[in-house]
Amino acid sequence: MPRAGTRGTPPRSWGSTAARSTESSSATGRRDTCPILPTQQTTNEGPMPQHLVTSPMPREACDALLAATRFGRLAFTFRDRVDIRPIGFVWSEGWIFGRTAESGKLQVLRHHRWVAFQVDRIQDQWNWESVLVHGAFHILGPSSGQESQETDLAGRARSALKASMPGIFTESDPARHRDLVFGIELQEVSGVRARLSNAPERALPSDTE
């Protein structure tokens, strides 16, 4: 007979670990498994299967999600490395504005300006919206060494940030050390939404599927 831990018989600790995990989950109400599938609707003929449908979002809906969101993810590259950072932001007619402080990330972005930026609105795993932006990262203001156009954009960015976050750039601002304003010029904007449907609709291809 195979010994415990040899092929054919799982180690004794496996069962005890699983039992402890089950007991812990039951006691805390926490689930260690994947989320439960959505409840099926029923008719007189029985359960009605549901289908996950994804579809592209029109530009107006993409802009609306960007305008309603204050937190997103910035992706950029350096040589063969891709990095992603969470950032606070405000959307303003074709631009994403935010603020930062001097850092290694900023040094990279000064030389590799092409970035991707993503925001989401998630109801659950079956119902969500996601917008992806591609564009150029700009450090705004006189300290950037750019032309007056970016200086004008810095004023616009500061106004948008102040309207969104009262008290920003003041002595009472908890992040007052972040005194550099940046902008991402929206050059490509795309979005996708997901929802459950009772009809087996044909969804358009999506990179997020």
C-alpha positions as a printed NumPy array, in Angstrom:
array([[  0.   ,   0.   ,   0.   ],
       [  1.424,   3.409,  -0.879],
       [  2.616,   5.455,   2.046],
       [  1.098,   8.855,   2.833],
       [  2.722,  11.425,   0.628],
       [  3.571,   8.963,  -2.163],
       [  1.886,   8.771,  -5.514],
       [ -1.695,   7.621,  -5.24 ],
       [ -2.329,   8.941,  -1.747],
       [ -2.264,  12.634,  -0.857],
       [ -0.268,  13.599,   2.243],
       [ -2.278,  13.556,   5.445],
       [ -1.65 ,  17.276,   5.878],
       [ -3.606,  18.01 ,   2.708],
       [ -6.876,  16.887,   4.213],
       [ -6.279,  18.66 ,   7.503],
       [ -5.297,  21.868,   5.719],
       [ -8.418,  21.731,   3.572],
       [-10.552,  21.115,   6.632],
       [ -8.989,  24.038,   8.468],
       [ -9.5  ,  26.237,   5.415],
       [-13.159,  25.237,   5.198],
       [-13.682,  25.814,   8.921],
       [-11.95 ,  29.192,   8.75 ],
       [-14.031,  30.273,   5.785],
       [-17.233,  29.156,   7.481],
       [-16.346,  30.998,  10.669],
       [-15.447,  34.258,   8.987],
       [-17.968,  34.127,   6.164],
       [-15.089,  34.564,   3.694],
       [-15.045,  32.543,   0.476],
       [-11.738,  31.19 ,  -0.827],
       [-13.28 ,  30.027,  -4.087],
       [-14.171,  31.863,  -7.272],
       [-17.298,  34.059,  -7.19 ],
       [-20.601,  32.274,  -7.6  ],
       [-22.126,  32.27 , -11.06 ],
       [-25.097,  34.61 , -11.52 ],
       [-28.526,  33.314, -10.565],
       [-30.432,  32.068, -13.587],
       [-33.833,  33.507, -14.353],
       [-36.61 ,  30.988, -14.774],
       [-39.653,  30.718, -17.004],
       [-42.474,  28.214, -17.275],
       [-40.161,  26.159, -19.461],
       [-37.352,  26.069, -16.887],
       [-34.1  ,  27.938, -16.254],
       [-33.133,  30.565, -18.799],
       [-29.375,  30.561, -19.492],
       [-27.558,  33.872, -19.382],
       [-24.754,  35.018, -21.65 ],
       [-21.899,  37.441, -21.06 ],
       [-21.953,  40.053, -23.817],
       [-19.195,  42.609, -24.403],
       [-19.544,  45.594, -26.696],
       [-17.539,  48.73 , -27.533],
       [-18.443,  51.978, -25.791],
       [-19.132,  55.104, -27.864],
       [-16.744,  57.999, -27.346],
       [-19.368,  59.969, -25.415],
       [-19.686,  57.138, -22.894],
       [-15.892,  56.887, -22.607],
       [-15.637,  60.613, -21.869],
       [-18.452,  60.363, -19.317],
       [-16.652,  57.574, -17.445],
       [-13.379,  59.519, -17.473],
       [-15.175,  62.624, -16.184],
       [-16.842,  60.681, -13.358],
       [-13.696,  58.867, -12.197],
       [-10.896,  60.221, -10.014],
       [ -8.476,  57.302,  -9.899],
       [ -6.811,  55.339, -12.684],
       [ -3.726,  53.352, -13.727],
       [ -0.83 ,  54.754, -15.733],
       [  1.283,  52.321, -17.788],
       [  4.64 ,  53.226, -19.308],
       [  7.749,  51.459, -20.576],
       [ 11.5  ,  51.721, -20.134],
       [ 13.672,  49.438, -22.243],
       [ 12.161,  45.95 , -21.791],
       [ 10.186,  46.734, -18.632],
       [  6.526,  47.74 , -18.34 ],
       [  5.414,  49.547, -15.191],
       [  1.937,  50.477, -13.922],
       [  1.235,  53.146, -11.299],
       [ -2.04 ,  54.264,  -9.673],
       [ -2.681,  57.99 , -10.014],
       [ -5.365,  60.499,  -9.126],
       [ -6.574,  62.639, -11.999],
       [ -9.239,  64.87 , -13.462],
       [-10.526,  64.768, -17.058],
       [-10.94 ,  67.995, -19.031],
       [-11.947,  68.012, -22.704],
       [ -9.346,  65.825, -24.346],
       [ -6.822,  65.88 , -21.518],
       [ -6.146,  64.005, -18.297],
       [ -4.571,  66.234, -15.655],
       [ -2.86 ,  65.267, -12.43 ],
       [  0.038,  66.168, -10.207],
       [  3.197,  64.45 ,  -9.07 ],
       [  6.615,  65.031,  -7.507],
       [ 10.123,  64.508,  -8.803],
       [ 10.942,  60.799,  -8.926],
       [ 12.596,  58.111, -10.993],
       [  9.236,  57.525, -12.669],
       [  9.15 ,  61.119, -13.823],
       [ 12.663,  60.914, -15.234],
       [ 11.596,  57.928, -17.336],
       [  8.442,  59.686, -18.545],
       [ 10.404,  62.733, -19.652],
       [ 12.211,  60.545, -22.197],
       [  9.498,  57.953, -22.91 ],
       [  6.326,  60.004, -23.153],
       [  3.976,  57.506, -24.795],
       [  1.73 ,  56.003, -22.156],
       [ -1.485,  54.074, -21.631],
       [ -4.078,  54.991, -19.012],
       [ -7.069,  52.936, -17.84 ],
       [-10.125,  53.488, -15.668],
       [-12.914,  51.081, -14.716],
       [-16.406,  51.099, -13.269],
       [-17.195,  47.634, -11.942],
       [-20.578,  46.556, -10.623],
       [-19.57 ,  42.898, -10.469],
       [-17.607,  40.451, -12.594],
       [-20.435,  40.289, -15.142],
       [-21.34 ,  43.971, -15.377],
       [-18.566,  46.507, -15.871],
       [-17.114,  49.255, -18.065],
       [-13.476,  49.947, -18.878],
       [-11.86 ,  52.8  , -20.82 ],
       [ -8.33 ,  52.702, -22.23 ],
       [ -6.454,  55.829, -23.338],
       [ -3.217,  56.134, -25.297],
       [ -1.371,  59.424, -25.545],
       [  1.659,  61.525, -24.697],
       [  2.675,  62.455, -21.159],
       [  3.552,  66.135, -20.626],
       [  5.084,  67.888, -17.632],
       [  3.288,  71.249, -17.615],
       [  4.368,  74.663, -16.423],
       [  7.431,  76.926, -16.76 ],
       [  9.723,  74.383, -15.056],
       [  9.187,  71.923, -17.916],
       [ 11.224,  74.061, -20.321],
       [  8.498,  73.82 , -22.963],
       [  6.792,  76.54 , -24.969],
       [  4.117,  78.87 , -23.605],
       [  1.382,  76.532, -24.868],
       [  2.234,  74.1  , -22.073],
       [  2.362,  76.994, -19.612],
       [ -1.224,  77.808, -20.59 ],
       [ -2.134,  74.138, -20.17 ],
       [ -0.618,  74.205, -16.685],
       [ -3.044,  76.97 , -15.712],
       [ -5.927,  75.004, -17.162],
       [ -4.762,  71.878, -15.331],
       [ -4.478,  73.674, -11.995],
       [ -7.955,  75.163, -12.419],
       [ -9.426,  71.735, -13.193],
       [ -7.64 ,  70.137, -10.233],
       [ -8.755,  72.913,  -7.86 ],
       [-12.366,  72.534,  -8.992],
       [-12.186,  68.79 ,  -8.382],
       [-10.205,  68.87 ,  -5.118],
       [-10.834,  72.022,  -3.058],
       [ -7.814,  72.919,  -0.936],
       [ -5.275,  71.474,  -3.351],
       [ -2.005,  73.456,  -3.679],
       [ -2.55 ,  75.099,  -0.265],
       [ -0.718,  74.714,   3.05 ],
       [ -3.487,  72.414,   4.286],
       [ -3.05 ,  70.083,   1.29 ],
       [ -1.807,  66.692,   2.62 ],
       [  0.053,  66.112,  -0.669],
       [  1.412,  69.635,  -1.146],
       [  4.853,  68.182,  -1.958],
       [  3.353,  67.032,  -5.263],
       [  3.762,  70.392,  -6.917],
       [  4.393,  69.35 , -10.53 ],
       [  1.363,  69.306, -12.809],
       [  1.172,  66.855, -15.695],
       [ -1.177,  66.221, -18.583],
       [ -1.885,  63.245, -20.826],
       [ -3.098,  64.226, -24.269],
       [ -5.883,  61.842, -25.308],
       [ -4.892,  60.627, -28.769],
       [ -6.649,  57.244, -28.778],
       [ -9.667,  56.454, -26.615],
       [-11.535,  53.151, -26.568],
       [-13.893,  51.483, -24.159],
       [-15.656,  48.185, -23.627],
       [-18.626,  47.269, -21.464],
       [-19.879,  43.887, -20.306],
       [-23.333,  42.818, -19.258],
       [-25.463,  39.719, -18.868],
       [-28.084,  38.953, -21.468],
       [-30.776,  36.291, -21.682],
       [-30.368,  36.149, -25.442],
       [-27.28 ,  34.602, -27.048],
       [-26.303,  37.844, -28.738],
       [-23.152,  37.88 , -30.804],
       [-20.654,  40.176, -29.099],
       [-18.132,  42.178, -31.049],
       [-14.499,  41.086, -30.602],
       [-12.799,  42.637, -27.603],
       [ -9.238,  42.525, -26.279],
       [-10.633,  42.115, -22.768],
       [-12.452,  38.868, -23.392]])
